[in-house]
Coordinates of C-alpha atoms in Angstrom, one line a residue:
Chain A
X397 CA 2.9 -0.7 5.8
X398 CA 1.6 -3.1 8.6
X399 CA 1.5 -6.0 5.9
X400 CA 5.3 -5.5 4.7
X401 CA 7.1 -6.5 7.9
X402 CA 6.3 -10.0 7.3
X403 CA 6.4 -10.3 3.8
X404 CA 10.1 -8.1 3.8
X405 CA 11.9 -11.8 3.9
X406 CA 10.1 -13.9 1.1
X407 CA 9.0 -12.0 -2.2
X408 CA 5.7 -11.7 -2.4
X409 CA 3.6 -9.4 -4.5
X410 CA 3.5 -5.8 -3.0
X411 CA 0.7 -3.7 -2.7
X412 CA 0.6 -0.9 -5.3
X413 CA 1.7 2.6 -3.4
X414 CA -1.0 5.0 -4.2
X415 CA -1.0 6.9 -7.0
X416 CA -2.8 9.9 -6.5
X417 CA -0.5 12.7 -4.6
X418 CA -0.7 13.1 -0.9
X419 CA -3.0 15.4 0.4
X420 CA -1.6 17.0 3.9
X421 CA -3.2 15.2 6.5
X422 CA -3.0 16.6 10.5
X423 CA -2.5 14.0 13.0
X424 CA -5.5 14.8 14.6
X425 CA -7.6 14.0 11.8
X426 CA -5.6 10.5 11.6
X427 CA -5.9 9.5 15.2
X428 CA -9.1 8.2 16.8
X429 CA -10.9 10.7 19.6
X430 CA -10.2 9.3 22.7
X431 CA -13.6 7.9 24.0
X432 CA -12.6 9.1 27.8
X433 CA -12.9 12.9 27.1
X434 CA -16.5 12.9 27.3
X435 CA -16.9 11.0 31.1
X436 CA -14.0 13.6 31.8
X437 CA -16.3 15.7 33.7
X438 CA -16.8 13.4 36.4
X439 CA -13.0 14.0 37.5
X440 CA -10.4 11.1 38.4
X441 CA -11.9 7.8 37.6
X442 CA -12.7 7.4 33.7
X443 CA -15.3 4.8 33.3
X444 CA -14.1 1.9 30.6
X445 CA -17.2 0.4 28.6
X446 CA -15.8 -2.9 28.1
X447 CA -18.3 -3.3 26.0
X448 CA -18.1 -0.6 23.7
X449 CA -14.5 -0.4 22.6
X450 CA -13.6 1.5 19.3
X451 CA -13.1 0.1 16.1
X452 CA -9.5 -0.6 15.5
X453 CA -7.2 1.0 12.7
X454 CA -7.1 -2.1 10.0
X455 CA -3.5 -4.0 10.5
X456 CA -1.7 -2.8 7.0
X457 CA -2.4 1.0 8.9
X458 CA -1.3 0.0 12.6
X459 CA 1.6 2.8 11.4
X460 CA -0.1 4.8 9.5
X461 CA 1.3 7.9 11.2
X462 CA 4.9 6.7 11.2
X463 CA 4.6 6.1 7.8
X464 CA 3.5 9.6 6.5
X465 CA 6.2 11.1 8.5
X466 CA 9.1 8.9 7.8
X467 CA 8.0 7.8 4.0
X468 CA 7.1 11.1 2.0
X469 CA 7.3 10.3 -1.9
X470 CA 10.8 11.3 -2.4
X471 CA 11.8 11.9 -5.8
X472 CA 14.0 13.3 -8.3
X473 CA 13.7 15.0 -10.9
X474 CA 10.8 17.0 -12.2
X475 CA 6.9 15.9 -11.6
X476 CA 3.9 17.5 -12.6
X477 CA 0.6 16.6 -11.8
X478 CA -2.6 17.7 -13.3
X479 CA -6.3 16.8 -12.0
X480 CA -9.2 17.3 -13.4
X481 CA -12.6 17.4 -11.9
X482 CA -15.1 16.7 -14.4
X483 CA -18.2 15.5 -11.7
X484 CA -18.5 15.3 -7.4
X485 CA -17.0 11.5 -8.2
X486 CA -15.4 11.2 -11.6
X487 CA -12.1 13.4 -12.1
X488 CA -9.0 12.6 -14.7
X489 CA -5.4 13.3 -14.0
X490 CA -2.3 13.9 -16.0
X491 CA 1.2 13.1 -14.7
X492 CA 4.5 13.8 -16.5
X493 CA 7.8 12.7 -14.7
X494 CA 11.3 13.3 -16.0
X495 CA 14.1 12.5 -14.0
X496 CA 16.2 9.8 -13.1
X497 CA 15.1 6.2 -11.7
X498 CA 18.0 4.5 -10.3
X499 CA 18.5 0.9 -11.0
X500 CA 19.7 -1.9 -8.6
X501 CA 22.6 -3.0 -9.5
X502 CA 25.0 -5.7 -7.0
X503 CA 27.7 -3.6 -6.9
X504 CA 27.8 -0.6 -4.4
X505 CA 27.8 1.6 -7.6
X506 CA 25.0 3.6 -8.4
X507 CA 23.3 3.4 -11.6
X508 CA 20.9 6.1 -12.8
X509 CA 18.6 6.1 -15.8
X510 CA 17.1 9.0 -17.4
X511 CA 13.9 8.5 -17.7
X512 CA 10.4 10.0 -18.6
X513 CA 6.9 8.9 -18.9
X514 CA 3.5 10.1 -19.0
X515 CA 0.7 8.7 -16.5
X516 CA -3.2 9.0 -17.6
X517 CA -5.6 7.9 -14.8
X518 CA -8.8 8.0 -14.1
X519 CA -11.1 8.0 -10.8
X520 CA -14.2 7.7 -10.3
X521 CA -14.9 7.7 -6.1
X522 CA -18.5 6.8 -5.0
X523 CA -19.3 6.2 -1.4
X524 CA -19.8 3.3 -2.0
X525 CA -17.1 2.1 -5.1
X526 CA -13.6 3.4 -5.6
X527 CA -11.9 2.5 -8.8
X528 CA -8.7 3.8 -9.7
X529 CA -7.0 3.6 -12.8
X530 CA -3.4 5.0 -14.2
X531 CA -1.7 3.8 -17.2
X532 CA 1.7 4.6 -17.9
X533 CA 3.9 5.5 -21.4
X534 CA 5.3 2.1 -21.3
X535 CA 2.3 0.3 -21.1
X536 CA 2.1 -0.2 -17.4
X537 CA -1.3 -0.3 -15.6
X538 CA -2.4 0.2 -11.6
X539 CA -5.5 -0.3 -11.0
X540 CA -7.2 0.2 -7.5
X541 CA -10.3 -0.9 -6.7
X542 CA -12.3 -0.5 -3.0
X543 CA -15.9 -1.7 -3.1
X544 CA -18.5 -2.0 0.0
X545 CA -20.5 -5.0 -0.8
X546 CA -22.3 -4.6 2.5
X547 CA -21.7 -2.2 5.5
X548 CA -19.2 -4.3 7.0
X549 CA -17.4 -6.4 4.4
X550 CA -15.2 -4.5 1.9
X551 CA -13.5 -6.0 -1.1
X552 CA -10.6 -4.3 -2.4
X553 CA -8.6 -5.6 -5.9
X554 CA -5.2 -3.9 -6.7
X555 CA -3.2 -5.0 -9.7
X556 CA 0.2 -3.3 -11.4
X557 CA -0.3 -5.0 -15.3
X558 CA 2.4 -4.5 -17.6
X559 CA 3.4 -5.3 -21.3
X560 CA 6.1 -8.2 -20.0
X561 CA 5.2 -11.7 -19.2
X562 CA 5.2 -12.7 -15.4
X563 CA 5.9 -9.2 -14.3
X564 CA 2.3 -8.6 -13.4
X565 CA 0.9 -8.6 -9.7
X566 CA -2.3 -8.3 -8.7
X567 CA -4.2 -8.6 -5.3
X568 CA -7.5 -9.4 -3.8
X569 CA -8.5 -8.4 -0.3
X570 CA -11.7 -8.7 1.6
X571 CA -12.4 -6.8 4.6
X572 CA -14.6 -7.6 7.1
X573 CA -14.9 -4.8 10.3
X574 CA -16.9 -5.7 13.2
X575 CA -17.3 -3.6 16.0
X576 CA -14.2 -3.8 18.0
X577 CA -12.5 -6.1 15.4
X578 CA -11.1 -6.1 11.9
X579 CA -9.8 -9.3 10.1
X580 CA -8.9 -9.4 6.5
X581 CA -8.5 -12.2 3.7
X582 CA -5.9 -11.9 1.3
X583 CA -5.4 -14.0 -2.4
X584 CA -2.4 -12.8 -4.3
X585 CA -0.7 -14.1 -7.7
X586 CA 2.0 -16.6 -7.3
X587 CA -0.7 -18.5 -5.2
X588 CA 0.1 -16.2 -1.9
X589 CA -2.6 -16.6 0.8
X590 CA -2.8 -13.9 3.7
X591 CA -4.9 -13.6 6.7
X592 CA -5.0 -10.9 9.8
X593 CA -7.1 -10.1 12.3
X594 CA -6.8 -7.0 14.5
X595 CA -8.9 -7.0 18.4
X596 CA -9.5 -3.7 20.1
X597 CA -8.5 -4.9 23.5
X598 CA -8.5 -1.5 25.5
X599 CA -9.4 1.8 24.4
X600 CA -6.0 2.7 23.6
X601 CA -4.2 -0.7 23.0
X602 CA -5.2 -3.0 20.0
X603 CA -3.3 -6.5 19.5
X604 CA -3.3 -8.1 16.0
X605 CA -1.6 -10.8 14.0
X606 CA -1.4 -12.2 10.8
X607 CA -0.3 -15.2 8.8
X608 CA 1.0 -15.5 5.0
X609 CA 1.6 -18.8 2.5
X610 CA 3.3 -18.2 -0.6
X611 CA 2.7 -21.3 -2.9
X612 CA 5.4 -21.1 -5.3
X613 CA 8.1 -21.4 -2.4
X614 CA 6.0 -22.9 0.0
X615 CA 6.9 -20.8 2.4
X616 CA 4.5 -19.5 5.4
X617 CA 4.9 -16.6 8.3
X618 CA 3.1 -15.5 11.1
X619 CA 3.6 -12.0 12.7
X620 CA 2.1 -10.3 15.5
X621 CA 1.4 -6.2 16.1
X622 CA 0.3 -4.3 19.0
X623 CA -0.5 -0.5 19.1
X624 CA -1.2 1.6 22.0
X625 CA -2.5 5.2 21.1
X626 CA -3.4 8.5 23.0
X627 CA -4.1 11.6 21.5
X628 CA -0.7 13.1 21.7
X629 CA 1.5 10.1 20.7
X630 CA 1.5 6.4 18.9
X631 CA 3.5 3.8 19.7
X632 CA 3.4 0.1 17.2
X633 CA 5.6 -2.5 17.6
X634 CA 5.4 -5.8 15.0
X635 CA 7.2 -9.3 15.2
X636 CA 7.2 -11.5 12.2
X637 CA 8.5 -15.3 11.8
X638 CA 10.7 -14.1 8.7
X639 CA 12.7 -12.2 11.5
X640 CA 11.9 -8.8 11.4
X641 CA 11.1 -6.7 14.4
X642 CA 9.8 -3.1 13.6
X643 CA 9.2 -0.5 16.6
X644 CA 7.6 2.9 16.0
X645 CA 6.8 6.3 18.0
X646 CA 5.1 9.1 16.9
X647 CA 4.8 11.9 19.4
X648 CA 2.3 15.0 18.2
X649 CA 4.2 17.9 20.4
X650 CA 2.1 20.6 19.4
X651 CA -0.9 20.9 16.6
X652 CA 1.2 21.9 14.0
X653 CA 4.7 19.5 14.9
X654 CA 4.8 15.4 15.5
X655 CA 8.0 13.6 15.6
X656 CA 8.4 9.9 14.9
X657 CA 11.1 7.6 15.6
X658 CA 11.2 4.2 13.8
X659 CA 13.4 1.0 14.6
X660 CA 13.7 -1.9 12.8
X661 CA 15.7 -5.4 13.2
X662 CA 16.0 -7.9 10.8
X663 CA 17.1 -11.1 12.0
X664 CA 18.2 -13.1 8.6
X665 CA 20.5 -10.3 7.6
X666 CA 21.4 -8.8 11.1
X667 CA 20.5 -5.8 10.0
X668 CA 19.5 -2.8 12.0
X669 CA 17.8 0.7 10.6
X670 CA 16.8 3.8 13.0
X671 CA 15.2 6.6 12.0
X672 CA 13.9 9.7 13.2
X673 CA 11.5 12.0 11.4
X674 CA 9.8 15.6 12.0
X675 CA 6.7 16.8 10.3
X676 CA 5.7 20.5 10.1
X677 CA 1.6 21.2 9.1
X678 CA 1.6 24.5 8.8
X679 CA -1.0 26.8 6.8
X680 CA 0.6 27.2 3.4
X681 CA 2.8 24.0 3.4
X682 CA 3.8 20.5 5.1
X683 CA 7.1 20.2 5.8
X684 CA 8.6 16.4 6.7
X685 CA 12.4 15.6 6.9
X686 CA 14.3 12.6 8.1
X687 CA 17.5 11.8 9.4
X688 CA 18.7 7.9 9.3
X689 CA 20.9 5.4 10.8
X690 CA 22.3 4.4 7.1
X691 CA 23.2 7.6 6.4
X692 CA 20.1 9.4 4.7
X693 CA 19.0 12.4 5.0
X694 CA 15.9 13.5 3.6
X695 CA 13.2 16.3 3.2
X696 CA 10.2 17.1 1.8
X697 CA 8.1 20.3 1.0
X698 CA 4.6 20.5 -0.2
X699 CA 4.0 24.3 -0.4
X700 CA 0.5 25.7 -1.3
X701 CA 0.7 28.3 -3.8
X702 CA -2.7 29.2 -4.5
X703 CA -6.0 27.5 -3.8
X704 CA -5.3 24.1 -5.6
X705 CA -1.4 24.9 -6.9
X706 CA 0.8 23.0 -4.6
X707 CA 4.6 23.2 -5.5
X708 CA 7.0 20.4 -4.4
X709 CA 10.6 20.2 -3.4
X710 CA 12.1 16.3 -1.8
X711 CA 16.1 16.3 -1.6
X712 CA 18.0 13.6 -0.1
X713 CA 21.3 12.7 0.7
X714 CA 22.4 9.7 1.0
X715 CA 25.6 8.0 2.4
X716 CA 27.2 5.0 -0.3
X717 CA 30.4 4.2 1.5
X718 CA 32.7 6.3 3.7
X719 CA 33.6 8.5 0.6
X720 CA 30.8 8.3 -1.8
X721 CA 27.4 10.2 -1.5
X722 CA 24.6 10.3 -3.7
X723 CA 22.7 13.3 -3.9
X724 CA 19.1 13.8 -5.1
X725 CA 16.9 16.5 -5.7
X726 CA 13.7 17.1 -7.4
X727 CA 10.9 19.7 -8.1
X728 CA 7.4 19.7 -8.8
X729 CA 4.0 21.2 -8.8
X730 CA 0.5 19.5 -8.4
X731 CA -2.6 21.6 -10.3
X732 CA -5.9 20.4 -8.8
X733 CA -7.4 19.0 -6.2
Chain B
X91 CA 13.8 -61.4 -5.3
X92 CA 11.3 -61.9 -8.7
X93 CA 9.0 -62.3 -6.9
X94 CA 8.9 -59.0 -5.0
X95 CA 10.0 -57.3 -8.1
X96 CA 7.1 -58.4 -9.6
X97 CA 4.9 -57.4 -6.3
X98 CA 5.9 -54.0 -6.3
X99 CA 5.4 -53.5 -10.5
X100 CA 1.5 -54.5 -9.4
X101 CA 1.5 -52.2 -7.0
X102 CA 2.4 -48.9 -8.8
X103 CA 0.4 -50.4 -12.0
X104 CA -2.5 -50.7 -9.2
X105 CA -2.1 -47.2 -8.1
X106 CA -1.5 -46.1 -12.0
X107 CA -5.0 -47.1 -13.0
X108 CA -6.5 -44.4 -10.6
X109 CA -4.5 -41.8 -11.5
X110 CA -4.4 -40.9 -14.9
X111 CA -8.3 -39.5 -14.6
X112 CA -7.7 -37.6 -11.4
X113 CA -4.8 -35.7 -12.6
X114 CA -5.8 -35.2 -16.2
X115 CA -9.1 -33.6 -14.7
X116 CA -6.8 -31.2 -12.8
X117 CA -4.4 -30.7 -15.3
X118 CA -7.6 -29.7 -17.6
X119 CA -8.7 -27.5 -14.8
X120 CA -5.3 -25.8 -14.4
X121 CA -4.8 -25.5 -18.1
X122 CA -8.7 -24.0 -18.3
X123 CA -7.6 -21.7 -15.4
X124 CA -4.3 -20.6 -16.7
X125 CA -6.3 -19.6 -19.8
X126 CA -9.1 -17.6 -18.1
X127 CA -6.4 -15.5 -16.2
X128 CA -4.7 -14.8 -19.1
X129 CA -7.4 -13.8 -20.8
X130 CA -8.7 -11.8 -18.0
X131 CA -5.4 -10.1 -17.7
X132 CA -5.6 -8.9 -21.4
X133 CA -9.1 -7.2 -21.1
X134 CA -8.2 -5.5 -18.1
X135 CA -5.1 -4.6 -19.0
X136 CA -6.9 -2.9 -22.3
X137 CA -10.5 -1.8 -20.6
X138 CA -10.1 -0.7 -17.0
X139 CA -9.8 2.7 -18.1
X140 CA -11.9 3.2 -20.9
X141 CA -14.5 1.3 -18.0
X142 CA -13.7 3.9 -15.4
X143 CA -14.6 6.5 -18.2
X144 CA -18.0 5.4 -19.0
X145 CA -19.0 4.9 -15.6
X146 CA -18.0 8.5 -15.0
X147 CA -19.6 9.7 -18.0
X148 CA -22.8 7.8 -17.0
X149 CA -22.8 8.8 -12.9
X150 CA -24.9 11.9 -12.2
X151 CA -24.4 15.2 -12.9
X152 CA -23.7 13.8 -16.7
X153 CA -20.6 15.2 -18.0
X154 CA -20.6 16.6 -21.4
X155 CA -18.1 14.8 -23.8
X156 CA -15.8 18.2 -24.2
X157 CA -15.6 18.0 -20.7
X158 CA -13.1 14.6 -21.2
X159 CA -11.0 16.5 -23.7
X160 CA -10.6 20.0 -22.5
X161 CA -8.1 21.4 -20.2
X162 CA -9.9 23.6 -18.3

């Protein structure tokens, strides 16, 4: 996300990754129309309101596309997911995961846990209030919560809650959109204090920075973003004061391909990552892979069985050292909606 | 070399004198603060969920209560 290039070199609180499971999303639906097509008739000269420039993505989502292509939810293992409708808004869902969950450990070795849990959650999605709600075997809770207090300022409250002291996080955010402008307020635990503001400056190009304070370490950052954006292709690039410089590209060739190229620098631990993505939206499934500079190779399937059945394959290899590799592979299926 | 011994002891005893209130009012507000987070965390932690469930089961069409439990 737009928010995590700064934050990458202090630990802060992260933003809880969503729950529910993706839902294929074209490129087309996720970029903007371009505002020019309509004047198009005209001929050479497109005529620029200066006035009247589009609302700009908000800055967490300046890579948005990048993002779905080059970060499916990889797993391993097997996942099921169940959802149940019970209204137009309200709708429970049942998760059971069995795999294993690798833990960090300082040595190169890797060290896998079996593990399985059960997820209960709970939506309920009004235009106007989103609440969110999944609690875990082991007593872990993420809740989501998106609320319009008025047409233009938007509070959202994400939290991950568990059982064991000082492991909680939670997160407040308030949203404020104007009409070519976004800016956003952010209060975190550990006394973390965020800000960022986003400016459409053309109709393609939009230019946005943000700054963090963490209390506990008293430590601040700034960063800045730009993103340019046509209707075939997107192109981000961030800079942060904790030394991280993240370039992406996403080119949409055709309706049903995009490609997306990602490149990211980090200055503390001179450490570089490319990576290159593809992502197939065809009528029965989504197909995304990607191939990376430390050695990872990835794919994911999300193949639609039957109206509401979706199965799901995600395999990755992945490069330890010159001789080890670490394999993963996992399987699942998604009932509902 | 008493004497500005004795200078300096009046000066942090002259700073002393505000201080106690000042920070005991902010230590009581930290300590009161502390206590309503923790608290807070607890109820959420325990009712966000069974919250999301009656404001489902009050929103409109209303659901019956086999509807919750059933798996179809």
């Amino acid at each position: 996300m737009g928010s995590s290039v700064s934050h990458a070199g202090a630990p802060p609180p992260s933003p809880a990754a969503a729950p529910t499971p993706p839902i294929p999303v074209g490129l087309a639906a996720a970029l903007p129309p371009n505002p020019e097509v309509q004047g198009d008739a005209k001929g050479v000269s497109e005529k620029v309101d200066w006035l009247n420039l589009p609302c700009p993505v908000a800055f967490e989502e300046i890579q948005r596309e990048a993002l779905m292509s080059l970060k499916p939810e990889l797993f391993e293992g097997l996942r099921f997911d169940f959802t149940k409708g019970i209204n137009q808004t309200f709708a429970l869902s049942h998760s059971v995961f069995m795999g294993s969950m690798e833990v960090p450990s300082q040595s190169s070795d890797i060290i896998k846990v079996p593990t399985a849990h059960y997820e209960f959650g709970a939506n309920f999605l009004d235009p106007k209030m989103m609440l969110i709600g999944r609690i875990l075997t082991d007593g872990r809770l993420n809740a989501r919560v998106k609320c319009d207090l008025t047409d233009n300022l938007t509070l959202k409250i994400n939290a991950q809650l568990t059982n064991e002291p000082h492991f909680s996080q939670g997160m407040f955010n308030f949203d404020y959109k104007g009409q070519d402008f976004r800016s956003q307020f952010q209060i975190g635990n550990n006394a973390f204090y965020g800000a960022n503001y986003i400016q459409s400056v053309s109709p393609r190009l939009s230019l946005g920075s943000e700054v963090f304070w963490l209390g506990h370490q008293r430590k601040s950052g700034i960063g800045f973003a730009a993103r340019y954006n046509t209707d075939k292709m997107v192109t981000t690039g961030q800079v942060a004061s904790t030394g991280i410089v993240a370039l992406s590209y996403v080119q949409k060739v055709s309706e049903k391909v995009s490609l997306a190229s990602e490149f990211m620098y980090n200055h503390m631990t001179r450490d570089v990552t490319s990576s290159f993505g593809y992502d197939y939206i065809l009528r029965q499934c989504r197909l995304r892979g990607k191939l990376d500079s430390n050695g990872v190779v990835a794919a994911f399937l999300e193949e639609r069985l039957n109206m509401g059945v979706n199965l799901l394959l995600s395999a990755e290899v992945r490069r330890i050292d010159h001789s080890k590799k670490d394999y993963k592979f996992g399987f699942g299926m998604t009932v509902g909606e | 070399m008493a004497s500005k011994v004795s200078l300096k002891g009046k000066r942090k005893a002259g700073k002393g004198s505000k201080g106690p209130e000042e920070r005991s009012a902010c230590k009581c507000f930290k300590e009161w603060s502390t206590w309503a987070m923790k608290k807070a965390k607890v109820i959420t932690h325990y009712g966000f969920i069974p919250l999301i469930i009656i404001i489902g089961m009050n929103s409109e069409p209303k659901p019956q209560l086999y509807q919750l439990l059933s798996p179809v």
